[in-house]
Amino acid sequence: MRTSQITVVLTMNDLDTLEQQSLFILREAFSRIEKLALLWSIGKDSCAVLWLVKKAFFGHVPFPIVHVDTGCKMDGMIEFRDRLAKEWNLPLIVGQNKAALKQGVGPHQGRITCCEALKTDGLKAIVAEHGFKGIIAGIRRDEEGTRAKERVFSPRGVDAGWNVHDQPPEFWDQFTTSVPPGASIRIHPILHWTELDIWRYIEREGIPLVDLYFDKGEGKRFRSLGCAPCTAPIASRASNIAEIIAELETTTVSERSGRAQDVESEDAFEKLRANGYM
Amino acid sequence: MTELSPLKIVVVGHVDHGKSTLVGRLLNDTGSLPAGKLEAVKAASEKRGVAFEWAFLLDALQAERDQGITIDTTQIRLKTKPRETIIIDAPGHREFLKNMITGAASADAAILVVDAVEGLQEQTRRHGYLLHLLGLRQVVVAVNKMDAVNYDIGRFAEVVAEMNAYLSGIGIEPQHIIPISAYNGANVVTRIDALDWFTGPTLIDGLTGFKAQAQPVELPLRFPVQDVLKLDERRIVVGRIESGRLRVGDEIVFNPSGKAARIASIESWGTKVPVIAAVAGQSVGITLDDHIFIERGQIGSHQLAAPREARAFRANLFWLGTQALEVGQRYKLRLATSEQTVEVERIVKVVDLDDLKSDSVTRVDRHAVAEVVLRSKVALALDEFSENSRLGRFVLVDGFDIVGGGIVVGADAELSRLAQSVKSRNLFPVGHRASLEARWLLNGHKGGVIWLTGLSGAGKSTVAMEVEHQLLRKGRQVYVLDGDNLRQGLNSDLGFSPEDRTENIRRVGEVAHLFASAGTIVITAFISPYQADRDRVRTIQPETFHEVYVKAGVGECTKRDPKGLYAKAIKGEIPEFTGISAPYEAPEAPELVVETEGHSVESSVAQLLDYIDRTFALEAGEEADALRG
């Protein structure tokens, strides 16, 4: 008898478990929150979330994809964004704090000031303009200390502020899905994934990615993407995903070590996030 | 690279019982720290002029953002084989209970840390109770700071007894109770000589037997509708299968509406071949063969194993709201994906975690746990928590906030003891022609029951046998009924469950009174842990019943351990062992207390002989009365 060509997934491995939980979170957000948008940084994590959105909604992307353009993203990121947006017919919204850019805001005024003006304020402006109540962001607990404290559905105050010391309880997959007028909710569908999980998933699913993550023979690559002036490459010869995975399994260096704004001061990142940074 | 999901373990317990010290120890002893980290923290402590503490490791890791290992205030990854372990360090402070619940609810297993010196404390009780409500059944108790009690087996046995007495009352059966010293690293990952009397596992070995919470694939199908998506002419019902499985062609009934249709397809994106079946844990989308009305909150199931429908139900809940929960208040109830307004119809009881007794009150304050009755205007599809936890748990929402969580319980789950009534109705007891007094006179003394009760190892049998020996030499009619002896014959069909213990004592009581009515001095040597059971025996013939408490503490009995039973019980090899894993209720008003702790066998025997001589002697008047009878 010929084996029939059907898929019966009756056991789930660790990546399946992570993926299925993320699909549940994304559908929960879509069902419960009226005006929803996905924040797309063009990095590997938000690309994975974008992929999960397409899985959750059967190939569709049923809410806007927001990219906050600081005007100084690294070479290749904007091209990749526009190419994928066209290929996948993404409902893309690009936001920019033009006023700040016009005034010449840049990292020379202090990285925190620059991040807050170009990224945090840029995001707040888009949220206000479109009236978004929910912003989906691809952050993970294992990235750094303050993100580790996050909830999956994280309420933000009227000023988009995050009160890390008084967060709502969250258990049994019952989330805080409604907030007072003017306030909003951040939704974190891959909070429970690790950097390694993301790479293994990208490899398994064949998720398209900007090539800045790979060494092109120069012995360096980017592990985390951001603005060109504040993002440094790491020394690495990993030129494909398999090599990146092998490298990550033994490294003792943190993922965001190349991100200068995190180490501007001891609590720089916590302050950034409390004020509404992603 | 392992394909196993990590095992999530929450560490709970009272403030300062050593949770963070333990987590620091686990990080170090499992080799999960980056090279040089321990030395750096030790050097920093020395520089600051403070003694090094293992908890500093956590502080240091939380403050540092440039370490290669995963740092998390709430979640710390341990490099364990065959799967990683995620340790969730839950706050012990009462004020952070919502964070403790947030952490513990996602855990597969729990370590309940208790201080060997202080024993059971308020947050130990509260956390234990919440583990139960959250449905965590994989629990290890770590009796920490054993170094502070000189690794004493007796003190350990006392804490074990105390913990088991409490935990069994709330339905938690710890897989292991392990003596450790987190500070010294004793029995955490490695053993030390001072604890060589403990033959159970180390803490880390105790955890390896635990499993990540398996998806309830074998339970009946529960498919709560999350949304109905209208895409490309398709109407896709999406949701996560909470339990059971479904396949194309299955007829699915949606409750509470009761409408049914067959699954036409299981939709997917990115798979090359069609999906025809799916199981618990999967977030799926299905299309149906009939255009029935479906909305978020309905529960899909198979017709023959549908959930219950109820407008009112009884629930155990924990309350997190700043405003008290009161009768008549309304809240939004969220159960799986359904959301309905419920009213608090009744507060059955608020559980006092100090003694597990409950008061009838009209309000449930913040951080309290209570049993309540909730009522909804419309029918709710739900299961009892014990049958299907996924559809048997809910949260209450007040305004924008989650203010409580609870589980659906059935009717009184209290242990129903065997009915103590006579089953046959056509019984006609026959009167004896010889009076009891005549028998007494013939024997030269009264008959009666000397009922010895006390822990295993307290000395009941030793005292009973020696007293019998000496009384026989004085020519008394005496007979000892011993627990182990009777269990070989009359009671060979009984085990050690509470019901069987009750039946055991009932039979022994009846036999003892038959002997007594034959004029014999009967000495029984049974642990007989329950006061109610002993009282029941007394009621058969109260005037000839003498309750004697043979008294020695758990610590002392563990040290004596003549049958090696305590050692086995501490390791968990003997379930429901009185004093360790089953309760012992000391007599409330015994006729005599024989203290064996710190006294020789001879003096205990003498004490009981003296009591028997005084109370079983015939008095002059009684002799005359007996002759006339």
PDB file of N, CA, C and O in Angstrom, chain B residues 232-276:
ATOM      1  N   ASP B 232     -10.225  35.211   1.955  1.00  0.00           N
ATOM      2  CA  ASP B 232     -10.367  34.637   0.604  1.00  0.00           C
ATOM      3  C   ASP B 232     -11.596  33.732   0.506  1.00  0.00           C
ATOM      4  O   ASP B 232     -11.468  32.561   0.126  1.00  0.00           O
ATOM      5  N   GLU B 233     -12.724  34.198   0.878  1.00  0.00           N
ATOM      6  CA  GLU B 233     -13.965  33.399   0.770  1.00  0.00           C
ATOM      7  C   GLU B 233     -14.017  32.263   1.789  1.00  0.00           C
ATOM      8  O   GLU B 233     -14.997  31.556   1.886  1.00  0.00           O
ATOM      9  N   ARG B 234     -12.918  32.061   2.519  1.00  0.00           N
ATOM     10  CA  ARG B 234     -12.938  30.993   3.526  1.00  0.00           C
ATOM     11  C   ARG B 234     -13.385  31.578   4.856  1.00  0.00           C
ATOM     12  O   ARG B 234     -13.104  32.738   5.144  1.00  0.00           O
ATOM     13  N   ARG B 235     -14.049  30.754   5.637  1.00  0.00           N
ATOM     14  CA  ARG B 235     -14.421  31.166   6.984  1.00  0.00           C
ATOM     15  C   ARG B 235     -13.677  30.221   7.915  1.00  0.00           C
ATOM     16  O   ARG B 235     -14.047  29.060   8.072  1.00  0.00           O
ATOM     17  N   ILE B 236     -12.578  30.744   8.504  1.00  0.00           N
ATOM     18  CA  ILE B 236     -11.686  29.865   9.264  1.00  0.00           C
ATOM     19  C   ILE B 236     -11.895  30.078  10.761  1.00  0.00           C
ATOM     20  O   ILE B 236     -11.775  31.205  11.258  1.00  0.00           O
ATOM     21  N   VAL B 237     -12.236  28.996  11.438  1.00  0.00           N
ATOM     22  CA  VAL B 237     -12.401  29.044  12.887  1.00  0.00           C
ATOM     23  C   VAL B 237     -11.029  28.759  13.507  1.00  0.00           C
ATOM     24  O   VAL B 237     -10.499  27.658  13.341  1.00  0.00           O
ATOM     25  N   VAL B 238     -10.454  29.770  14.184  1.00  0.00           N
ATOM     26  CA  VAL B 238      -9.114  29.557  14.745  1.00  0.00           C
ATOM     27  C   VAL B 238      -9.176  29.416  16.264  1.00  0.00           C
ATOM     28  O   VAL B 238     -10.067  29.942  16.930  1.00  0.00           O
ATOM     29  N   GLY B 239      -8.186  28.699  16.800  1.00  0.00           N
ATOM     30  CA  GLY B 239      -8.089  28.511  18.242  1.00  0.00           C
ATOM     31  C   GLY B 239      -7.006  27.504  18.545  1.00  0.00           C
ATOM     32  O   GLY B 239      -6.454  26.881  17.631  1.00  0.00           O
ATOM     33  N   ARG B 240      -6.694  27.377  19.811  1.00  0.00           N
ATOM     34  CA  ARG B 240      -5.704  26.388  20.216  1.00  0.00           C
ATOM     35  C   ARG B 240      -6.432  25.190  20.803  1.00  0.00           C
ATOM     36  O   ARG B 240      -7.348  25.355  21.616  1.00  0.00           O
ATOM     37  N   ILE B 241      -6.017  24.015  20.386  1.00  0.00           N
ATOM     38  CA  ILE B 241      -6.578  22.803  20.974  1.00  0.00           C
ATOM     39  C   ILE B 241      -6.023  22.686  22.390  1.00  0.00           C
ATOM     40  O   ILE B 241      -4.820  22.533  22.582  1.00  0.00           O
ATOM     41  N   GLU B 242      -6.890  22.823  23.385  1.00  0.00           N
ATOM     42  CA  GLU B 242      -6.433  22.772  24.774  1.00  0.00           C
ATOM     43  C   GLU B 242      -6.234  21.341  25.247  1.00  0.00           C
ATOM     44  O   GLU B 242      -5.375  21.081  26.084  1.00  0.00           O
ATOM     45  N   SER B 243      -7.062  20.448  24.756  1.00  0.00           N
ATOM     46  CA  SER B 243      -6.876  19.032  25.107  1.00  0.00           C
ATOM     47  C   SER B 243      -7.452  18.171  23.995  1.00  0.00           C
ATOM     48  O   SER B 243      -8.282  18.620  23.209  1.00  0.00           O
ATOM     49  N   GLY B 244      -6.985  16.934  23.968  1.00  0.00           N
ATOM     50  CA  GLY B 244      -7.500  15.985  22.988  1.00  0.00           C
ATOM     51  C   GLY B 244      -6.979  16.223  21.590  1.00  0.00           C
ATOM     52  O   GLY B 244      -5.924  16.829  21.403  1.00  0.00           O
ATOM     53  N   ARG B 245      -7.718  15.736  20.603  1.00  0.00           N
ATOM     54  CA  ARG B 245      -7.282  15.825  19.222  1.00  0.00           C
ATOM     55  C   ARG B 245      -8.490  15.960  18.316  1.00  0.00           C
ATOM     56  O   ARG B 245      -9.603  15.612  18.694  1.00  0.00           O
ATOM     57  N   LEU B 246      -8.262  16.436  17.125  1.00  0.00           N
ATOM     58  CA  LEU B 246      -9.335  16.504  16.132  1.00  0.00           C
ATOM     59  C   LEU B 246      -8.779  16.108  14.774  1.00  0.00           C
ATOM     60  O   LEU B 246      -7.572  16.170  14.547  1.00  0.00           O
ATOM     61  N   ARG B 247      -9.665  15.702  13.889  1.00  0.00           N
ATOM     62  CA  ARG B 247      -9.232  15.380  12.537  1.00  0.00           C
ATOM     63  C   ARG B 247     -10.333  15.714  11.546  1.00  0.00           C
ATOM     64  O   ARG B 247     -11.493  15.837  11.920  1.00  0.00           O
ATOM     65  N   VAL B 248      -9.920  15.857  10.310  1.00  0.00           N
ATOM     66  CA  VAL B 248     -10.871  16.190   9.262  1.00  0.00           C
ATOM     67  C   VAL B 248     -11.967  15.126   9.233  1.00  0.00           C
ATOM     68  O   VAL B 248     -11.678  13.931   9.310  1.00  0.00           O
ATOM     69  N   GLY B 249     -13.223  15.570   9.151  1.00  0.00           N
ATOM     70  CA  GLY B 249     -14.348  14.633   9.126  1.00  0.00           C
ATOM     71  C   GLY B 249     -15.035  14.514  10.478  1.00  0.00           C
ATOM     72  O   GLY B 249     -16.180  14.076  10.553  1.00  0.00           O
ATOM     73  N   ASP B 250     -14.342  14.904  11.568  1.00  0.00           N
ATOM     74  CA  ASP B 250     -14.955  14.818  12.900  1.00  0.00           C
ATOM     75  C   ASP B 250     -16.157  15.747  12.992  1.00  0.00           C
ATOM     76  O   ASP B 250     -16.131  16.862  12.476  1.00  0.00           O
ATOM     77  N   GLU B 251     -17.196  15.282  13.688  1.00  0.00           N
ATOM     78  CA  GLU B 251     -18.298  16.184  13.998  1.00  0.00           C
ATOM     79  C   GLU B 251     -17.968  16.920  15.294  1.00  0.00           C
ATOM     80  O   GLU B 251     -17.655  16.292  16.306  1.00  0.00           O
ATOM     81  N   ILE B 252     -18.014  18.238  15.231  1.00  0.00           N
ATOM     82  CA  ILE B 252     -17.664  19.062  16.389  1.00  0.00           C
ATOM     83  C   ILE B 252     -18.905  19.809  16.850  1.00  0.00           C
ATOM     84  O   ILE B 252     -19.597  20.440  16.039  1.00  0.00           O
ATOM     85  N   VAL B 253     -19.177  19.727  18.146  1.00  0.00           N
ATOM     86  CA  VAL B 253     -20.303  20.484  18.702  1.00  0.00           C
ATOM     87  C   VAL B 253     -19.730  21.676  19.456  1.00  0.00           C
ATOM     88  O   VAL B 253     -18.706  21.561  20.128  1.00  0.00           O
ATOM     89  N   PHE B 254     -20.369  22.839  19.272  1.00  0.00           N
ATOM     90  CA  PHE B 254     -19.877  24.051  19.923  1.00  0.00           C
ATOM     91  C   PHE B 254     -20.813  24.450  21.059  1.00  0.00           C
ATOM     92  O   PHE B 254     -21.998  24.702  20.832  1.00  0.00           O
ATOM     93  N   ASN B 255     -20.268  24.483  22.268  1.00  0.00           N
ATOM     94  CA  ASN B 255     -21.066  24.850  23.442  1.00  0.00           C
ATOM     95  C   ASN B 255     -20.664  26.243  23.901  1.00  0.00           C
ATOM     96  O   ASN B 255     -19.526  26.631  23.736  1.00  0.00           O
ATOM     97  N   PRO B 256     -21.553  27.030  24.495  1.00  0.00           N
ATOM     98  CA  PRO B 256     -22.879  26.616  24.917  1.00  0.00           C
ATOM     99  C   PRO B 256     -23.971  26.610  23.843  1.00  0.00           C
ATOM    100  O   PRO B 256     -25.094  26.212  24.170  1.00  0.00           O
ATOM    101  N   SER B 257     -23.732  26.954  22.607  1.00  0.00           N
ATOM    102  CA  SER B 257     -24.858  27.003  21.662  1.00  0.00           C
ATOM    103  C   SER B 257     -25.383  25.609  21.332  1.00  0.00           C
ATOM    104  O   SER B 257     -26.565  25.418  21.109  1.00  0.00           O
ATOM    105  N   GLY B 258     -24.493  24.619  21.287  1.00  0.00           N
ATOM    106  CA  GLY B 258     -24.917  23.255  21.002  1.00  0.00           C
ATOM    107  C   GLY B 258     -25.012  22.942  19.513  1.00  0.00           C
ATOM    108  O   GLY B 258     -25.403  21.858  19.122  1.00  0.00           O
ATOM    109  N   LYS B 259     -24.621  23.901  18.659  1.00  0.00           N
ATOM    110  CA  LYS B 259     -24.652  23.668  17.207  1.00  0.00           C
ATOM    111  C   LYS B 259     -23.464  22.782  16.807  1.00  0.00           C
ATOM    112  O   LYS B 259     -22.385  22.893  17.379  1.00  0.00           O
ATOM    113  N   ALA B 260     -23.706  21.928  15.807  1.00  0.00           N
ATOM    114  CA  ALA B 260     -22.639  21.014  15.409  1.00  0.00           C
ATOM    115  C   ALA B 260     -22.407  21.046  13.907  1.00  0.00           C
ATOM    116  O   ALA B 260     -23.318  21.348  13.133  1.00  0.00           O
ATOM    117  N   ALA B 261     -21.179  20.749  13.498  1.00  0.00           N
ATOM    118  CA  ALA B 261     -20.834  20.633  12.079  1.00  0.00           C
ATOM    119  C   ALA B 261     -19.574  19.776  11.968  1.00  0.00           C
ATOM    120  O   ALA B 261     -18.891  19.550  12.963  1.00  0.00           O
ATOM    121  N   ARG B 262     -19.311  19.307  10.739  1.00  0.00           N
ATOM    122  CA  ARG B 262     -18.112  18.483  10.538  1.00  0.00           C
ATOM    123  C   ARG B 262     -16.933  19.338  10.083  1.00  0.00           C
ATOM    124  O   ARG B 262     -17.119  20.346   9.406  1.00  0.00           O
ATOM    125  N   ILE B 263     -15.726  18.901  10.449  1.00  0.00           N
ATOM    126  CA  ILE B 263     -14.518  19.606  10.017  1.00  0.00           C
ATOM    127  C   ILE B 263     -14.278  19.274   8.541  1.00  0.00           C
ATOM    128  O   ILE B 263     -14.104  18.106   8.178  1.00  0.00           O
ATOM    129  N   ALA B 264     -14.299  20.337   7.698  1.00  0.00           N
ATOM    130  CA  ALA B 264     -14.075  20.126   6.269  1.00  0.00           C
ATOM    131  C   ALA B 264     -12.586  20.145   5.949  1.00  0.00           C
ATOM    132  O   ALA B 264     -12.116  19.392   5.099  1.00  0.00           O
ATOM    133  N   SER B 265     -11.835  21.025   6.661  1.00  0.00           N
ATOM    134  CA  SER B 265     -10.387  21.097   6.401  1.00  0.00           C
ATOM    135  C   SER B 265      -9.678  21.677   7.607  1.00  0.00           C
ATOM    136  O   SER B 265     -10.289  22.355   8.428  1.00  0.00           O
ATOM    137  N   ILE B 266      -8.390  21.351   7.694  1.00  0.00           N
ATOM    138  CA  ILE B 266      -7.521  22.026   8.664  1.00  0.00           C
ATOM    139  C   ILE B 266      -6.604  22.904   7.835  1.00  0.00           C
ATOM    140  O   ILE B 266      -5.852  22.405   6.993  1.00  0.00           O
ATOM    141  N   GLU B 267      -6.705  24.211   8.033  1.00  0.00           N
ATOM    142  CA  GLU B 267      -6.000  25.163   7.192  1.00  0.00           C
ATOM    143  C   GLU B 267      -4.569  25.379   7.681  1.00  0.00           C
ATOM    144  O   GLU B 267      -4.298  25.294   8.885  1.00  0.00           O
ATOM    145  N   SER B 268      -3.682  25.648   6.742  1.00  0.00           N
ATOM    146  CA  SER B 268      -2.320  25.967   7.143  1.00  0.00           C
ATOM    147  C   SER B 268      -1.667  26.797   6.061  1.00  0.00           C
ATOM    148  O   SER B 268      -2.160  26.864   4.925  1.00  0.00           O
ATOM    149  N   TRP B 269      -0.558  27.452   6.408  1.00  0.00           N
ATOM    150  CA  TRP B 269       0.192  28.231   5.419  1.00  0.00           C
ATOM    151  C   TRP B 269       1.640  27.786   5.489  1.00  0.00           C
ATOM    152  O   TRP B 269       2.194  27.655   6.582  1.00  0.00           O
ATOM    153  N   GLY B 270       2.197  27.513   4.373  1.00  0.00           N
ATOM    154  CA  GLY B 270       3.608  27.161   4.350  1.00  0.00           C
ATOM    155  C   GLY B 270       3.872  25.672   4.408  1.00  0.00           C
ATOM    156  O   GLY B 270       5.016  25.248   4.387  1.00  0.00           O
ATOM    157  N   THR B 271       2.824  24.856   4.510  1.00  0.00           N
ATOM    158  CA  THR B 271       3.058  23.406   4.448  1.00  0.00           C
ATOM    159  C   THR B 271       2.690  22.917   3.059  1.00  0.00           C
ATOM    160  O   THR B 271       1.738  23.392   2.457  1.00  0.00           O
ATOM    161  N   LYS B 272       3.464  21.971   2.580  1.00  0.00           N
ATOM    162  CA  LYS B 272       3.290  21.546   1.200  1.00  0.00           C
ATOM    163  C   LYS B 272       2.160  20.534   1.026  1.00  0.00           C
ATOM    164  O   LYS B 272       1.586  20.395  -0.036  1.00  0.00           O
ATOM    165  N   VAL B 273       1.884  19.807   2.111  1.00  0.00           N
ATOM    166  CA  VAL B 273       0.847  18.773   2.016  1.00  0.00           C
ATOM    167  C   VAL B 273      -0.267  19.085   3.001  1.00  0.00           C
ATOM    168  O   VAL B 273      -0.037  19.749   4.002  1.00  0.00           O
ATOM    169  N   PRO B 274      -1.493  18.632   2.719  1.00  0.00           N
ATOM    170  CA  PRO B 274      -2.601  18.987   3.602  1.00  0.00           C
ATOM    171  C   PRO B 274      -2.467  18.378   4.995  1.00  0.00           C
ATOM    172  O   PRO B 274      -1.937  17.286   5.169  1.00  0.00           O
ATOM    173  N   VAL B 275      -2.934  19.116   5.974  1.00  0.00           N
ATOM    174  CA  VAL B 275      -2.945  18.643   7.352  1.00  0.00           C
ATOM    175  C   VAL B 275      -4.291  17.986   7.600  1.00  0.00           C
ATOM    176  O   VAL B 275      -5.333  18.553   7.273  1.00  0.00           O
ATOM    177  N   ILE B 276      -4.304  16.801   8.175  1.00  0.00           N
ATOM    178  CA  ILE B 276      -5.594  16.134   8.384  1.00  0.00           C
ATOM    179  C   ILE B 276      -5.921  15.906   9.853  1.00  0.00           C
ATOM    180  O   ILE B 276      -7.033  15.529  10.192  1.00  0.00           O
TER     181      ILE B 276
END
